[in-house]
Every structure is written in structure tokens, then in C-alpha cells.
Backbone as ProteinMPNN parsed JSONL, in Angstrom:
{"seq_chain_A": "XXXXXXXXXXXXXXXXXXXXXXXXXXXXXXXXXXXXXXXXXXXXXXXXXXXXXXXXXXXXXXXXXXXXXXXXXXXXXXXXXXXXXXXXXXXXXXXXXXXXXXXXXXXXXXXXXXXXXXXXXXXXXXXXXXXXXXXXXXXXXXXXXXXXXXXXXXXXXXXXXXXXXXXXXXXXXXXXXXXXXXXXXXXXXXXXXXXXXXXXXXXXXXXXXXX", "coords_chain_A": {"N_chain_A": [[94.087, 117.506, 95.13], [92.844, 118.612, 98.261], [93.076, 118.533, 101.901], [90.466, 118.689, 102.518], [88.339, 117.696, 100.416], [85.705, 118.178, 99.716], [83.44, 120.863, 99.281], [80.745, 123.121, 100.005], [78.247, 123.386, 97.49], [77.34, 125.854, 94.955], [74.949, 128.557, 95.312], [73.828, 127.955, 97.765], [72.878, 125.379, 98.01], [72.889, 122.682, 99.893], [73.05, 120.02, 99.296], [74.62, 119.734, 97.052], [78.023, 119.193, 96.34], [81.322, 120.502, 95.995], [84.256, 120.013, 94.218], [87.247, 121.493, 94.078], [89.372, 120.925, 92.274], [88.163, 120.002, 89.999], [87.333, 122.021, 88.167], [89.798, 122.825, 87.298], [90.903, 120.657, 85.925], [89.094, 119.467, 84.163], [88.794, 120.194, 81.437], [91.231, 119.48, 80.251], [91.177, 116.721, 80.701], [88.87, 116.106, 79.243], [89.731, 116.628, 76.632], [91.406, 114.469, 76.101], [89.622, 112.374, 76.446], [88.058, 112.75, 74.192], [89.56, 111.553, 72.248], [89.682, 108.91, 73.089], [87.221, 107.773, 73.86], [84.397, 105.701, 72.872], [82.404, 105.924, 69.796], [79.702, 105.749, 70.334], [77.274, 104.626, 72.808], [77.312, 103.535, 76.297], [78.878, 105.149, 78.973], [80.297, 104.244, 81.912], [80.969, 105.803, 84.889], [83.065, 105.235, 87.521], [83.258, 105.916, 90.947], [82.28, 108.679, 91.068], [82.283, 110.897, 92.696], [81.773, 114.259, 93.525], [80.162, 114.66, 91.347], [80.519, 116.588, 89.467], [82.366, 116.27, 87.354], [81.174, 114.286, 85.657], [78.789, 115.488, 84.89], [79.771, 117.618, 83.399], [81.086, 116.211, 81.33], [78.99, 114.775, 80.204], [77.546, 116.818, 79.034], [79.451, 117.689, 77.223], [79.825, 115.51, 75.557], [77.377, 114.617, 73.996], [76.525, 112.512, 72.435], [76.921, 110.206, 73.77], [75.787, 108.023, 76.399], [75.693, 108.54, 79.876], [76.644, 107.121, 82.942], [76.694, 107.697, 86.238], [78.343, 106.777, 89.375], [78.945, 105.836, 92.808], [80.3, 104.9, 96.033], [79.673, 106.356, 98.284], [77.16, 107.753, 100.224], [76.744, 110.569, 100.561], [78.062, 111.548, 98.34], [76.48, 110.447, 96.297], [74.13, 111.87, 96.707], [75.016, 114.441, 96.096], [75.758, 114.094, 93.388], [73.249, 113.581, 92.275], [72.034, 116.042, 92.735], [73.593, 117.891, 91.216], [73.121, 116.744, 88.722], [70.349, 117.036, 88.44], [70.157, 119.811, 88.265], [71.528, 120.232, 85.866], [69.962, 118.883, 83.974], [70.208, 116.984, 81.858], [69.491, 114.8, 79.198], [70.98, 112.564, 78.617], [72.179, 111.66, 80.895], [72.225, 109.447, 83.456], [70.487, 108.497, 86.546], [72.429, 108.377, 89.606], [74.257, 105.457, 90.696], [74.688, 103.275, 93.505], [77.807, 102.029, 94.012], [80.479, 100.055, 94.818], [83.769, 99.764, 94.097], [85.419, 97.715, 94.979], [83.737, 95.649, 95.533], [82.221, 92.506, 94.571], [79.747, 92.704, 93.475], [78.212, 94.5, 91.174], [75.898, 96.929, 90.148], [75.348, 97.754, 87.364], [74.586, 96.152, 84.234], [75.957, 96.16, 81.856], [78.385, 98.024, 79.93], [79.919, 100.368, 77.69], [82.244, 101.716, 77.916], [84.539, 102.617, 80.505], [85.17, 104.954, 83.026], [87.355, 106.35, 85.402], [88.206, 108.573, 87.759], [90.646, 109.884, 89.81], [90.381, 107.957, 91.897], [91.993, 105.74, 92.491], [94.188, 106.315, 94.163], [92.938, 107.243, 96.418], [91.662, 105.278, 97.954], [91.343, 101.991, 99.413], [93.731, 99.478, 98.402], [92.405, 97.222, 97.426], [90.283, 98.172, 95.944], [91.281, 98.746, 93.42], [92.156, 96.303, 91.922], [89.572, 95.288, 92.097], [88.163, 97.114, 90.55], [89.104, 96.563, 87.931], [88.331, 93.888, 87.715], [85.533, 94.094, 87.932], [85.008, 95.695, 85.697], [85.74, 93.941, 83.677], [83.618, 92.206, 83.676], [81.63, 93.716, 82.588], [82.375, 95.088, 80.232], [82.659, 94.949, 76.629], [84.851, 93.164, 74.329], [87.783, 94.952, 73.501], [86.9, 97.347, 74.5], [87.316, 100.533, 76.209], [88.969, 101.223, 79.319], [89.482, 103.847, 81.392], [91.764, 105.632, 83.27], [92.483, 108.333, 85.504], [94.771, 110.351, 87.275], [97.281, 110.875, 89.904], [100.355, 109.073, 89.829], [103.002, 106.732, 90.645], [105.99, 106.047, 88.947], [108.442, 103.749, 87.942], [110.559, 104.466, 86.226], [110.409, 107.182, 86.013], [111.053, 110.246, 87.524], [109.486, 111.106, 90.584], [107.419, 113.852, 91.181], [108.054, 116.439, 93.572], [105.777, 117.566, 94.717], [103.934, 115.522, 94.386], [105.069, 113.553, 96.004], [104.756, 114.749, 98.503], [101.989, 114.872, 98.566], [101.376, 112.143, 98.565], [102.416, 111.416, 101.071], [100.706, 112.88, 102.713], [98.259, 111.687, 102.162], [98.664, 109.054, 103.13], [99.012, 109.61, 105.791], [96.477, 110.372, 106.505], [95.016, 108.074, 105.936], [96.237, 104.933, 106.184], [95.791, 103.035, 104.218], [95.568, 104.347, 101.851], [97.187, 106.122, 99.11], [99.626, 107.053, 96.577], [99.819, 104.952, 93.74], [101.986, 102.547, 92.235], [102.511, 102.437, 88.772], [103.24, 100.0, 87.697], [102.147, 98.105, 89.42], [99.454, 98.629, 89.048], [99.176, 97.982, 86.348], [99.718, 95.249, 86.532], [97.479, 94.346, 87.981], [95.56, 94.945, 86.09], [96.268, 93.233, 83.97], [95.772, 90.734, 85.097], [93.012, 90.742, 85.085], [92.451, 90.707, 82.427], [92.991, 92.959, 80.896], [94.898, 95.277, 78.889], [97.449, 97.72, 78.967], [97.31, 100.341, 76.774], [97.861, 102.963, 76.134], [99.5, 105.869, 77.421], [99.249, 109.036, 78.814], [100.794, 112.022, 79.709], [99.667, 114.477, 81.963], [98.543, 117.796, 82.988], [99.776, 119.22, 86.119], [101.221, 117.058, 87.134], [99.856, 114.642, 86.73], [98.467, 111.585, 85.312], [96.928, 110.065, 82.439], [95.66, 106.924, 81.787], [95.123, 104.439, 79.454], [93.409, 101.518, 79.168], [92.572, 98.496, 77.495], [90.114, 96.014, 77.014], [90.413, 92.495, 76.711]], "CA_chain_A": [[93.113, 117.361, 96.202], [93.234, 119.131, 99.553], [92.638, 117.672, 103.001], [89.007, 118.768, 102.537], [87.98, 117.71, 98.994], [84.341, 118.653, 99.511], [82.968, 122.164, 99.743], [79.355, 123.29, 99.626], [78.034, 123.88, 96.134], [76.9, 127.229, 94.854], [73.522, 128.788, 95.48], [73.34, 127.521, 99.061], [72.326, 124.028, 97.951], [73.78, 121.871, 100.712], [73.194, 118.688, 98.706], [75.698, 119.791, 96.07], [79.383, 119.346, 96.814], [82.203, 121.07, 94.979], [85.655, 119.614, 94.284], [87.914, 122.573, 93.349], [90.231, 120.455, 91.191], [87.374, 119.689, 88.801], [87.395, 123.126, 87.212], [91.155, 122.944, 86.777], [91.372, 119.533, 85.104], [88.072, 118.826, 83.336], [88.995, 120.424, 80.007], [92.365, 118.655, 79.825], [90.686, 115.34, 80.653], [87.931, 116.005, 78.135], [90.457, 116.592, 75.357], [91.881, 113.095, 75.917], [88.442, 111.529, 76.26], [87.608, 112.889, 72.803], [90.34, 110.586, 71.455], [89.646, 107.554, 73.61], [85.875, 107.227, 74.065], [83.769, 105.138, 71.67], [81.496, 106.87, 69.124], [78.344, 105.614, 70.86], [77.17, 103.671, 73.896], [77.211, 103.987, 77.681], [80.107, 105.306, 79.743], [80.133, 104.117, 83.355], [82.015, 106.418, 85.711], [83.199, 104.671, 88.858], [83.722, 106.93, 91.901], [81.962, 109.972, 90.451], [82.555, 111.973, 93.637], [80.769, 115.319, 93.604], [79.3, 114.609, 90.171], [80.821, 117.698, 88.564], [83.017, 115.791, 86.139], [80.304, 113.568, 84.736], [77.853, 116.456, 84.322], [80.507, 118.343, 82.361], [81.356, 115.339, 80.188], [77.718, 114.449, 79.55], [77.233, 117.957, 78.173], [80.462, 117.795, 76.169], [79.72, 114.342, 74.673], [75.949, 114.283, 74.023], [76.262, 111.29, 71.687], [77.128, 109.09, 74.679], [74.999, 107.966, 77.626], [76.614, 108.596, 81.01], [76.13, 106.496, 84.156], [77.534, 107.953, 87.411], [78.238, 105.855, 90.499], [79.841, 106.104, 93.939], [79.889, 104.152, 97.218], [79.421, 107.298, 99.379], [75.812, 108.333, 100.122], [76.813, 112.014, 100.354], [78.426, 111.762, 96.94], [75.303, 110.143, 95.48], [73.218, 113.008, 96.85], [75.598, 115.552, 95.341], [75.637, 113.776, 91.963], [71.847, 113.762, 91.901], [71.735, 117.472, 92.741], [74.222, 118.482, 90.034], [72.446, 116.199, 87.545], [69.032, 117.665, 88.334], [70.368, 121.177, 87.801], [71.958, 120.205, 84.461], [68.82, 118.47, 83.176], [70.689, 116.368, 80.621], [68.769, 113.566, 78.898], [71.924, 111.446, 78.476], [72.818, 111.447, 82.197], [71.347, 108.577, 84.255], [70.596, 108.661, 88.001], [73.627, 107.701, 90.131], [74.135, 104.139, 91.299], [75.59, 102.894, 94.587], [78.736, 101.039, 93.481], [81.779, 99.945, 95.484], [84.65, 99.094, 93.132], [86.007, 96.504, 95.561], [82.702, 94.626, 95.697], [81.959, 91.688, 93.385], [78.377, 92.955, 93.009], [78.046, 95.797, 90.524], [74.536, 96.982, 89.605], [75.158, 97.806, 85.905], [74.71, 94.881, 83.522], [76.913, 96.32, 80.768], [78.828, 99.373, 79.599], [80.784, 100.387, 76.507], [83.495, 102.332, 78.347], [84.563, 102.884, 81.938], [86.013, 106.088, 83.391], [87.592, 106.415, 86.839], [89.054, 109.744, 87.998], [91.099, 110.167, 91.183], [89.947, 106.978, 92.895], [92.976, 104.696, 92.797], [95.049, 106.72, 95.273], [92.125, 107.607, 97.584], [90.86, 104.095, 98.264], [92.19, 100.829, 99.695], [94.237, 98.846, 97.174], [91.421, 96.254, 96.921], [89.393, 98.815, 94.975], [91.867, 98.775, 92.077], [91.845, 95.032, 91.237], [88.121, 95.176, 91.996], [87.749, 97.928, 89.41], [89.37, 95.829, 86.7], [87.498, 92.677, 87.695], [84.169, 94.499, 87.62], [84.962, 96.159, 84.311], [85.809, 92.771, 82.803], [82.29, 91.6, 83.62], [80.699, 94.619, 81.923], [82.816, 95.652, 78.962], [82.945, 94.043, 75.506], [86.247, 93.133, 73.88], [88.273, 96.172, 72.882], [86.35, 98.545, 75.137], [88.31, 101.231, 77.014], [88.901, 101.577, 80.725], [90.324, 105.039, 81.421], [92.104, 106.121, 84.601], [93.152, 109.624, 85.631], [95.222, 110.666, 88.621], [98.736, 110.835, 90.102], [100.925, 107.741, 89.995], [104.449, 106.579, 90.752], [106.543, 105.235, 87.858], [109.813, 103.37, 88.279], [111.538, 105.11, 85.362], [110.111, 108.619, 85.931], [111.158, 110.858, 88.853], [108.221, 111.567, 91.149], [107.447, 115.265, 91.547], [108.026, 116.689, 95.019], [104.393, 117.8, 95.137], [103.271, 114.226, 94.48], [105.592, 112.881, 97.194], [104.097, 115.356, 99.653], [100.593, 114.441, 98.512], [101.361, 110.749, 98.978], [102.622, 111.38, 102.519], [99.5, 113.388, 103.381], [97.219, 110.664, 102.029], [98.958, 107.934, 104.022], [98.797, 110.079, 107.16], [95.029, 110.375, 106.714], [94.542, 106.692, 105.898], [97.379, 104.132, 105.723], [95.428, 102.214, 103.052], [95.583, 105.212, 100.685], [98.511, 106.527, 98.637], [99.886, 106.933, 95.142], [100.147, 103.578, 93.342], [102.959, 102.351, 91.17], [101.825, 101.999, 87.557], [103.524, 98.581, 87.466], [101.157, 97.334, 90.181], [98.162, 98.819, 88.389], [99.215, 97.184, 85.121], [99.625, 93.833, 86.906], [96.07, 94.094, 88.295], [94.838, 94.984, 84.824], [96.59, 92.018, 83.215], [95.066, 89.628, 85.742], [91.597, 90.808, 84.715], [92.301, 90.62, 80.981], [93.195, 94.257, 80.264], [96.249, 95.658, 78.509], [97.674, 99.158, 78.874], [97.576, 100.65, 75.374], [98.364, 104.325, 75.965], [99.761, 106.674, 78.612], [99.438, 110.447, 78.497], [101.108, 112.928, 80.806], [98.665, 115.518, 82.106], [98.982, 118.891, 83.857], [99.85, 119.027, 87.572], [101.861, 115.772, 87.437], [98.907, 113.533, 86.664], [98.518, 110.735, 84.126], [95.761, 109.321, 81.981], [96.047, 105.591, 81.344], [94.089, 103.775, 78.662], [93.447, 100.057, 79.116], [91.517, 97.903, 76.671], [89.775, 94.677, 77.485], [90.426, 91.388, 75.766]], "C_chain_A": [[93.674, 117.943, 97.482], [92.786, 118.171, 100.631], [91.126, 117.704, 103.152], [88.51, 118.851, 101.098], [86.603, 118.256, 98.721], [84.2, 120.08, 100.015], [81.513, 122.264, 99.333], [79.261, 123.844, 98.222], [77.521, 125.299, 96.141], [75.408, 127.342, 95.127], [72.954, 128.301, 96.798], [72.72, 126.141, 99.075], [73.267, 123.088, 98.697], [73.935, 120.452, 100.186], [74.375, 118.638, 97.753], [77.036, 119.973, 96.773], [80.233, 119.864, 95.66], [83.627, 120.604, 95.236], [86.46, 120.617, 93.453], [88.769, 122.11, 92.171], [89.465, 120.209, 89.897], [87.485, 120.783, 87.75], [88.766, 123.245, 86.57], [91.499, 121.839, 85.781], [90.357, 119.013, 84.089], [88.293, 119.036, 81.846], [90.154, 119.597, 79.47], [91.957, 117.19, 79.729], [89.765, 115.154, 79.457], [88.607, 115.927, 76.785], [90.978, 115.19, 75.063], [90.694, 112.156, 75.709], [87.924, 111.6, 74.829], [88.334, 111.907, 71.892], [90.051, 109.144, 71.853], [88.242, 106.958, 73.755], [85.305, 106.653, 72.772], [82.809, 106.147, 71.042], [80.062, 106.82, 69.651], [78.376, 104.642, 72.028], [77.111, 104.347, 75.249], [78.578, 104.022, 78.338], [79.755, 105.222, 81.225], [81.286, 104.836, 84.034], [81.959, 105.804, 87.1], [83.832, 105.727, 89.751], [83.524, 108.333, 91.32], [82.133, 111.152, 91.401], [81.431, 112.991, 93.7], [79.762, 115.258, 92.464], [79.606, 115.685, 89.147], [81.475, 117.242, 87.263], [82.006, 115.193, 85.168], [79.242, 114.483, 84.138], [78.522, 117.227, 83.19], [80.709, 117.477, 81.119], [80.078, 114.932, 79.469], [77.281, 115.582, 78.629], [78.189, 118.042, 76.992], [80.361, 116.673, 75.141], [78.269, 113.858, 74.648], [75.594, 113.018, 73.259], [76.454, 110.036, 72.535], [76.155, 109.183, 75.85], [75.958, 107.814, 78.798], [75.943, 108.053, 82.267], [77.08, 106.793, 85.322], [77.338, 106.898, 88.493], [79.204, 106.286, 91.598], [79.376, 105.252, 95.114], [79.453, 105.041, 98.379], [78.03, 107.917, 99.236], [75.812, 109.848, 99.916], [77.187, 112.347, 98.919], [77.226, 111.504, 96.035], [74.291, 111.283, 95.533], [73.712, 114.198, 96.04], [75.476, 115.322, 93.839], [74.209, 114.027, 91.486], [71.486, 115.242, 91.827], [72.335, 118.177, 91.527], [73.509, 118.016, 88.768], [71.085, 116.856, 87.34], [69.152, 119.088, 87.809], [70.721, 121.204, 86.315], [70.822, 119.803, 83.529], [69.178, 117.83, 81.847], [70.019, 115.011, 80.398], [69.689, 112.351, 78.844], [72.67, 111.142, 79.768], [71.855, 110.686, 83.106], [71.46, 108.91, 85.745], [71.792, 107.882, 88.538], [73.306, 106.37, 90.79], [75.104, 104.0, 92.467], [76.497, 101.775, 94.069], [80.057, 101.143, 94.222], [82.686, 99.139, 94.566], [85.212, 97.789, 93.676], [85.011, 95.362, 95.687], [82.549, 93.78, 94.428], [80.581, 91.93, 92.791], [78.271, 94.381, 92.482], [76.657, 95.855, 89.914], [74.432, 97.084, 88.086], [75.351, 96.428, 85.273], [75.739, 94.951, 82.407], [77.305, 97.779, 80.661], [79.725, 99.259, 78.376], [82.122, 101.061, 76.772], [83.387, 102.565, 79.845], [85.577, 103.981, 82.21], [86.135, 106.13, 84.907], [88.636, 107.5, 87.103], [89.365, 109.85, 89.487], [90.508, 109.233, 92.232], [91.095, 106.117, 93.386], [93.831, 105.053, 94.001], [94.267, 107.081, 96.536], [91.14, 106.485, 97.871], [91.818, 102.986, 98.677], [92.601, 100.151, 98.385], [93.211, 97.878, 96.586], [90.482, 96.862, 95.896], [89.961, 98.771, 93.563], [91.724, 97.44, 91.352], [90.348, 94.801, 91.124], [87.569, 95.955, 90.826], [87.941, 97.172, 88.103], [88.51, 94.568, 86.596], [86.057, 93.024, 87.339], [84.027, 94.946, 86.183], [84.995, 94.991, 83.339], [84.46, 92.079, 82.663], [81.331, 92.427, 82.769], [81.077, 94.96, 80.486], [82.977, 94.595, 77.868], [84.419, 94.101, 75.127], [86.609, 94.434, 73.171], [87.809, 97.447, 73.533], [87.392, 99.198, 76.048], [87.953, 101.334, 78.489], [89.934, 102.679, 80.922], [90.505, 105.502, 82.858], [92.753, 107.492, 84.505], [93.569, 109.812, 87.076], [96.735, 110.682, 88.705], [99.208, 109.41, 90.373], [102.424, 107.838, 90.216], [104.896, 105.673, 89.619], [108.018, 104.982, 88.122], [110.854, 104.15, 87.482], [111.301, 106.615, 85.199], [110.222, 109.211, 87.335], [109.802, 111.376, 89.333], [108.358, 113.012, 91.605], [107.361, 115.426, 93.063], [106.6, 116.902, 95.517], [103.635, 116.485, 95.268], [103.776, 113.426, 95.677], [104.933, 113.428, 98.454], [102.631, 114.933, 99.724], [100.467, 113.008, 98.998], [101.501, 110.642, 100.495], [101.366, 111.848, 103.259], [98.36, 112.373, 103.301], [97.432, 109.524, 103.02], [98.802, 108.328, 105.488], [97.305, 110.075, 107.5], [94.473, 108.957, 106.783], [95.677, 105.827, 105.362], [97.073, 103.221, 104.545], [95.402, 103.031, 101.765], [97.021, 105.465, 100.245], [98.659, 106.33, 97.148], [100.348, 105.515, 94.818], [101.196, 103.585, 92.239], [102.22, 101.835, 89.933], [102.096, 100.526, 87.257], [102.521, 97.703, 88.207], [99.772, 97.44, 89.54], [98.098, 97.981, 87.121], [99.104, 95.692, 85.43], [98.181, 93.468, 87.251], [95.236, 94.067, 87.031], [95.046, 93.689, 84.035], [95.849, 90.816, 83.78], [93.604, 89.565, 85.308], [91.377, 90.79, 83.206], [92.427, 91.932, 80.235], [94.663, 94.465, 79.918], [96.339, 97.175, 78.454], [98.083, 99.488, 77.441], [98.063, 102.073, 75.151], [98.498, 105.009, 77.322], [99.949, 108.112, 78.163], [99.729, 111.24, 79.761], [100.132, 114.096, 80.784], [99.205, 116.645, 82.989], [98.988, 118.481, 85.334], [100.329, 117.63, 87.946], [100.872, 114.612, 87.576], [99.114, 112.741, 85.373], [97.106, 110.326, 83.739], [96.26, 108.026, 81.369], [94.863, 104.941, 80.641], [94.349, 102.272, 78.637], [92.322, 99.579, 78.197], [91.352, 96.437, 77.065], [89.872, 93.656, 76.355], [91.589, 91.388, 74.816]], "O_chain_A": [[94.862, 117.785, 97.763], [92.195, 117.129, 100.345], [90.553, 116.853, 103.832], [88.279, 119.951, 100.594], [86.337, 118.748, 97.624], [84.768, 120.452, 101.042], [81.082, 121.57, 98.412], [80.081, 124.663, 97.806], [77.292, 125.883, 97.2], [74.696, 126.338, 95.168], [71.735, 128.232, 96.955], [72.092, 125.763, 100.063], [74.329, 122.739, 98.183], [74.86, 119.747, 100.588], [75.056, 117.617, 97.655], [77.17, 120.794, 97.68], [79.892, 119.679, 94.492], [84.152, 120.775, 96.337], [86.363, 120.595, 92.226], [88.88, 122.824, 91.174], [90.055, 120.208, 88.816], [87.707, 120.497, 86.573], [88.89, 123.708, 85.436], [92.308, 122.06, 84.88], [90.712, 118.201, 83.234], [88.004, 118.137, 81.057], [90.077, 119.068, 78.36], [92.341, 116.495, 78.788], [89.866, 114.159, 78.739], [88.123, 115.241, 75.885], [90.992, 114.763, 73.908], [90.759, 111.244, 74.885], [87.404, 110.612, 74.309], [87.785, 111.477, 70.878], [90.168, 108.244, 71.021], [88.102, 105.735, 73.77], [85.695, 107.081, 71.685], [82.438, 107.126, 71.69], [79.292, 107.755, 69.433], [79.356, 103.925, 72.229], [76.892, 105.554, 75.354], [79.34, 103.058, 78.272], [78.994, 106.047, 81.731], [82.449, 104.52, 83.787], [80.928, 105.85, 87.77], [84.818, 106.36, 89.373], [84.485, 109.072, 91.11], [82.129, 112.3, 90.957], [80.271, 112.632, 93.904], [78.64, 115.747, 92.595], [79.014, 115.697, 88.067], [81.17, 117.769, 86.193], [81.984, 115.552, 83.991], [78.832, 114.281, 82.995], [77.914, 117.46, 82.145], [80.526, 117.942, 79.994], [80.082, 114.762, 78.25], [76.71, 115.337, 77.566], [77.792, 118.422, 75.891], [80.758, 116.847, 73.989], [77.958, 112.81, 75.212], [74.489, 112.496, 73.408], [76.183, 108.927, 72.075], [75.748, 110.275, 76.247], [76.922, 107.051, 78.724], [74.834, 108.456, 82.621], [78.16, 106.207, 85.395], [76.315, 106.213, 88.534], [80.164, 107.013, 91.343], [78.197, 104.909, 95.198], [78.916, 104.537, 99.366], [77.747, 108.549, 98.218], [74.974, 110.366, 99.178], [76.685, 113.315, 98.349], [76.983, 112.268, 95.102], [73.671, 111.619, 94.525], [72.929, 114.88, 95.379], [75.131, 116.24, 93.096], [73.992, 114.613, 90.426], [70.72, 115.652, 90.955], [71.658, 118.975, 90.879], [73.312, 118.804, 87.843], [70.709, 117.192, 86.217], [68.335, 119.522, 86.996], [70.273, 122.087, 85.584], [70.722, 120.319, 82.416], [68.537, 118.094, 80.83], [69.985, 114.174, 81.3], [69.227, 111.222, 79.008], [73.683, 110.443, 79.747], [70.804, 111.204, 83.483], [72.432, 109.541, 86.161], [72.139, 106.835, 87.991], [72.234, 106.18, 91.363], [76.211, 104.538, 92.429], [76.015, 100.696, 93.725], [80.679, 102.205, 94.248], [82.414, 97.972, 94.286], [85.455, 96.855, 92.913], [85.408, 94.221, 95.925], [82.731, 94.293, 93.324], [80.274, 91.416, 91.715], [78.244, 95.342, 93.251], [76.262, 94.918, 89.221], [73.48, 96.532, 87.534], [76.179, 95.639, 85.725], [76.332, 93.936, 82.042], [76.652, 98.658, 81.224], [80.229, 98.18, 78.064], [83.032, 100.986, 75.947], [82.29, 102.694, 80.39], [86.696, 103.951, 81.698], [85.144, 105.967, 85.619], [89.798, 107.364, 86.721], [88.459, 109.899, 90.319], [90.171, 109.669, 93.333], [91.166, 105.797, 94.573], [94.169, 104.171, 94.79], [94.856, 107.214, 97.608], [89.939, 106.715, 98.012], [92.997, 103.035, 98.325], [91.894, 100.246, 97.382], [93.148, 97.724, 95.366], [89.937, 96.143, 95.059], [89.198, 98.761, 92.598], [91.205, 97.432, 90.236], [89.89, 94.185, 90.161], [86.618, 95.519, 90.177], [87.042, 97.142, 87.262], [88.024, 94.227, 85.518], [85.428, 92.331, 86.539], [83.043, 94.618, 85.52], [84.351, 95.038, 82.291], [84.19, 91.438, 81.647], [80.329, 91.904, 82.281], [80.208, 95.104, 79.626], [83.385, 93.469, 78.151], [85.144, 94.994, 75.565], [85.848, 94.947, 72.351], [88.268, 98.529, 73.167], [88.253, 98.511, 76.598], [86.79, 101.507, 78.854], [91.119, 102.48, 80.654], [89.533, 105.736, 83.575], [93.478, 107.784, 83.553], [92.823, 109.478, 87.996], [97.411, 110.522, 87.689], [98.538, 108.641, 91.063], [103.034, 108.886, 90.002], [104.266, 104.65, 89.352], [108.756, 105.899, 88.484], [111.923, 104.464, 88.007], [111.919, 107.251, 84.346], [109.555, 108.733, 88.253], [109.065, 112.006, 88.575], [109.294, 113.359, 92.326], [106.688, 114.655, 93.747], [106.254, 116.468, 96.616], [102.791, 116.339, 96.152], [103.005, 112.698, 96.302], [104.593, 112.671, 99.364], [102.1, 114.67, 100.803], [99.554, 112.688, 99.759], [100.788, 109.867, 101.132], [101.002, 111.29, 104.294], [97.592, 112.215, 104.25], [96.488, 109.081, 103.674], [98.496, 107.485, 106.332], [96.919, 109.807, 108.638], [93.58, 108.667, 107.579], [96.051, 105.967, 104.198], [97.994, 102.685, 103.929], [95.229, 102.464, 100.686], [97.963, 105.067, 100.93], [97.931, 105.555, 96.528], [101.169, 104.945, 95.536], [101.273, 104.507, 91.428], [101.406, 100.916, 90.025], [101.268, 99.866, 86.628], [102.092, 96.674, 87.686], [99.019, 96.468, 89.496], [97.082, 97.342, 86.847], [98.47, 94.949, 84.68], [97.704, 92.402, 86.86], [94.311, 93.264, 86.908], [94.093, 93.124, 83.499], [95.356, 89.975, 83.028], [93.028, 88.485, 85.179], [90.235, 90.85, 82.75], [92.025, 92.029, 79.076], [95.553, 93.91, 80.561], [95.43, 97.842, 77.961], [99.087, 98.974, 76.948], [98.62, 102.374, 74.095], [97.718, 104.763, 78.242], [100.717, 108.383, 77.24], [99.007, 111.143, 80.754], [99.812, 114.635, 79.724], [100.217, 116.466, 83.666], [98.309, 117.539, 85.742], [99.899, 117.076, 88.957], [101.033, 113.73, 88.419], [99.834, 113.167, 84.47], [96.209, 110.248, 84.579], [97.167, 108.026, 80.537], [93.751, 104.901, 81.168], [95.381, 101.816, 78.144], [91.256, 100.191, 78.134], [92.31, 95.739, 77.395], [89.475, 93.91, 75.218], [91.698, 90.496, 73.974]]}, "name": "protein", "num_of_chains": 1, "seq": "XXXXXXXXXXXXXXXXXXXXXXXXXXXXXXXXXXXXXXXXXXXXXXXXXXXXXXXXXXXXXXXXXXXXXXXXXXXXXXXXXXXXXXXXXXXXXXXXXXXXXXXXXXXXXXXXXXXXXXXXXXXXXXXXXXXXXXXXXXXXXXXXXXXXXXXXXXXXXXXXXXXXXXXXXXXXXXXXXXXXXXXXXXXXXXXXXXXXXXXXXXXXXXXXXXX"}
């Protein structure tokens, strides 16, 4: 992510936003999702951002229903614009959802996906994410995180240290989280970390299962 994650979308549509990292990471993320997502059901994406990821995944996994969400009105507008252009029957309209809030509009989901939110939000959003997911997901369902993290037994890449410093300069409540803290929040909500995969550009995908 750069200091300006949003750019105008193509075709002069000012409603659409573009996150450059999406094109670089969506195929690598999709390859892992193919292993971790359920064979059927609804995938709730929390913090869908521009909407580019979920449109790509809805096309790549047509056997699943996809529900985007975000707390930012500009993001919701962008998600709706990308979704309208894609015209996918398995992609629902975006919902206003703040991970830190106890009030989530969806009643249920079969999987939860959250990309690049944990480090660009106050810490309260992370335990809120697990608490909200516990209210929605059935036993054994996956909660999947993607992004950069700090690990006690793994040296942190210089690029990630610089990224962490830039995030904290922009907002002292942001920054790369230690996976131990994330796992502790997950455990409190009834989730267990079942798999970790190293990803390109010093990112991780973490698979938690509920119950």
C-alpha cells in the first residue's frame, strides 16, 4: 500500500476506486482461497475497500455467493460501481459494516475473508472482527486474513518495518500487528489458527477456524 491507496478507476468513472496492489496479489490470494474456502455457501468479505478483490474472486469462484462490506461510504460507492460493471449474479450489494462494532448486518455466513484491514485500522477492529465472525459462522467455518504481520520468531523485512513506521506516522492507531496478539484475540472469540502461508511481498495468509 502507498500513502494514497485510492486512485480513480478506469474509464473516467469517479465512483470506482483502484488499489494498485490488487492486481499484484489477487492471483496469489486466489490460489490459497481455492484450498481454504468451503465448496458452497456465502463468503463475507470484511473491509472490501475498492471492491476489486471481491469482484475478481466472485468471478473466479462462481459456486460461492459473495457479500462485500466496508465502513467507508466512498468504498461502498466504489464496490457498487465495480460490481455493477461486472454484472455477476453471485455478488451481493455492499453492506455498511464496521468490524469494531457489535452490530453487524449479516445474519450468517459460511466463510469470512479480510484482506489488508488489520494493520490499517485501530486495534479494536481485530478483536471485533473475530467476535463478529463468531456470531455468524458455523463450527469449523474458516476466517481468512491476508496482510503483513510481525512474528516473534521470524525476522521482519526492512520493507515491512518501513511500512509500519509510515502507517504509525499517518495514524498512531495503525501498524503491523504481532501474530501472537492476533491469535490471542482469535482464541478469546473461539477461533484457532490452523494454517499459515507465506505470501509474496512479505505478506501472510492466516487460516482460523471457529469452534
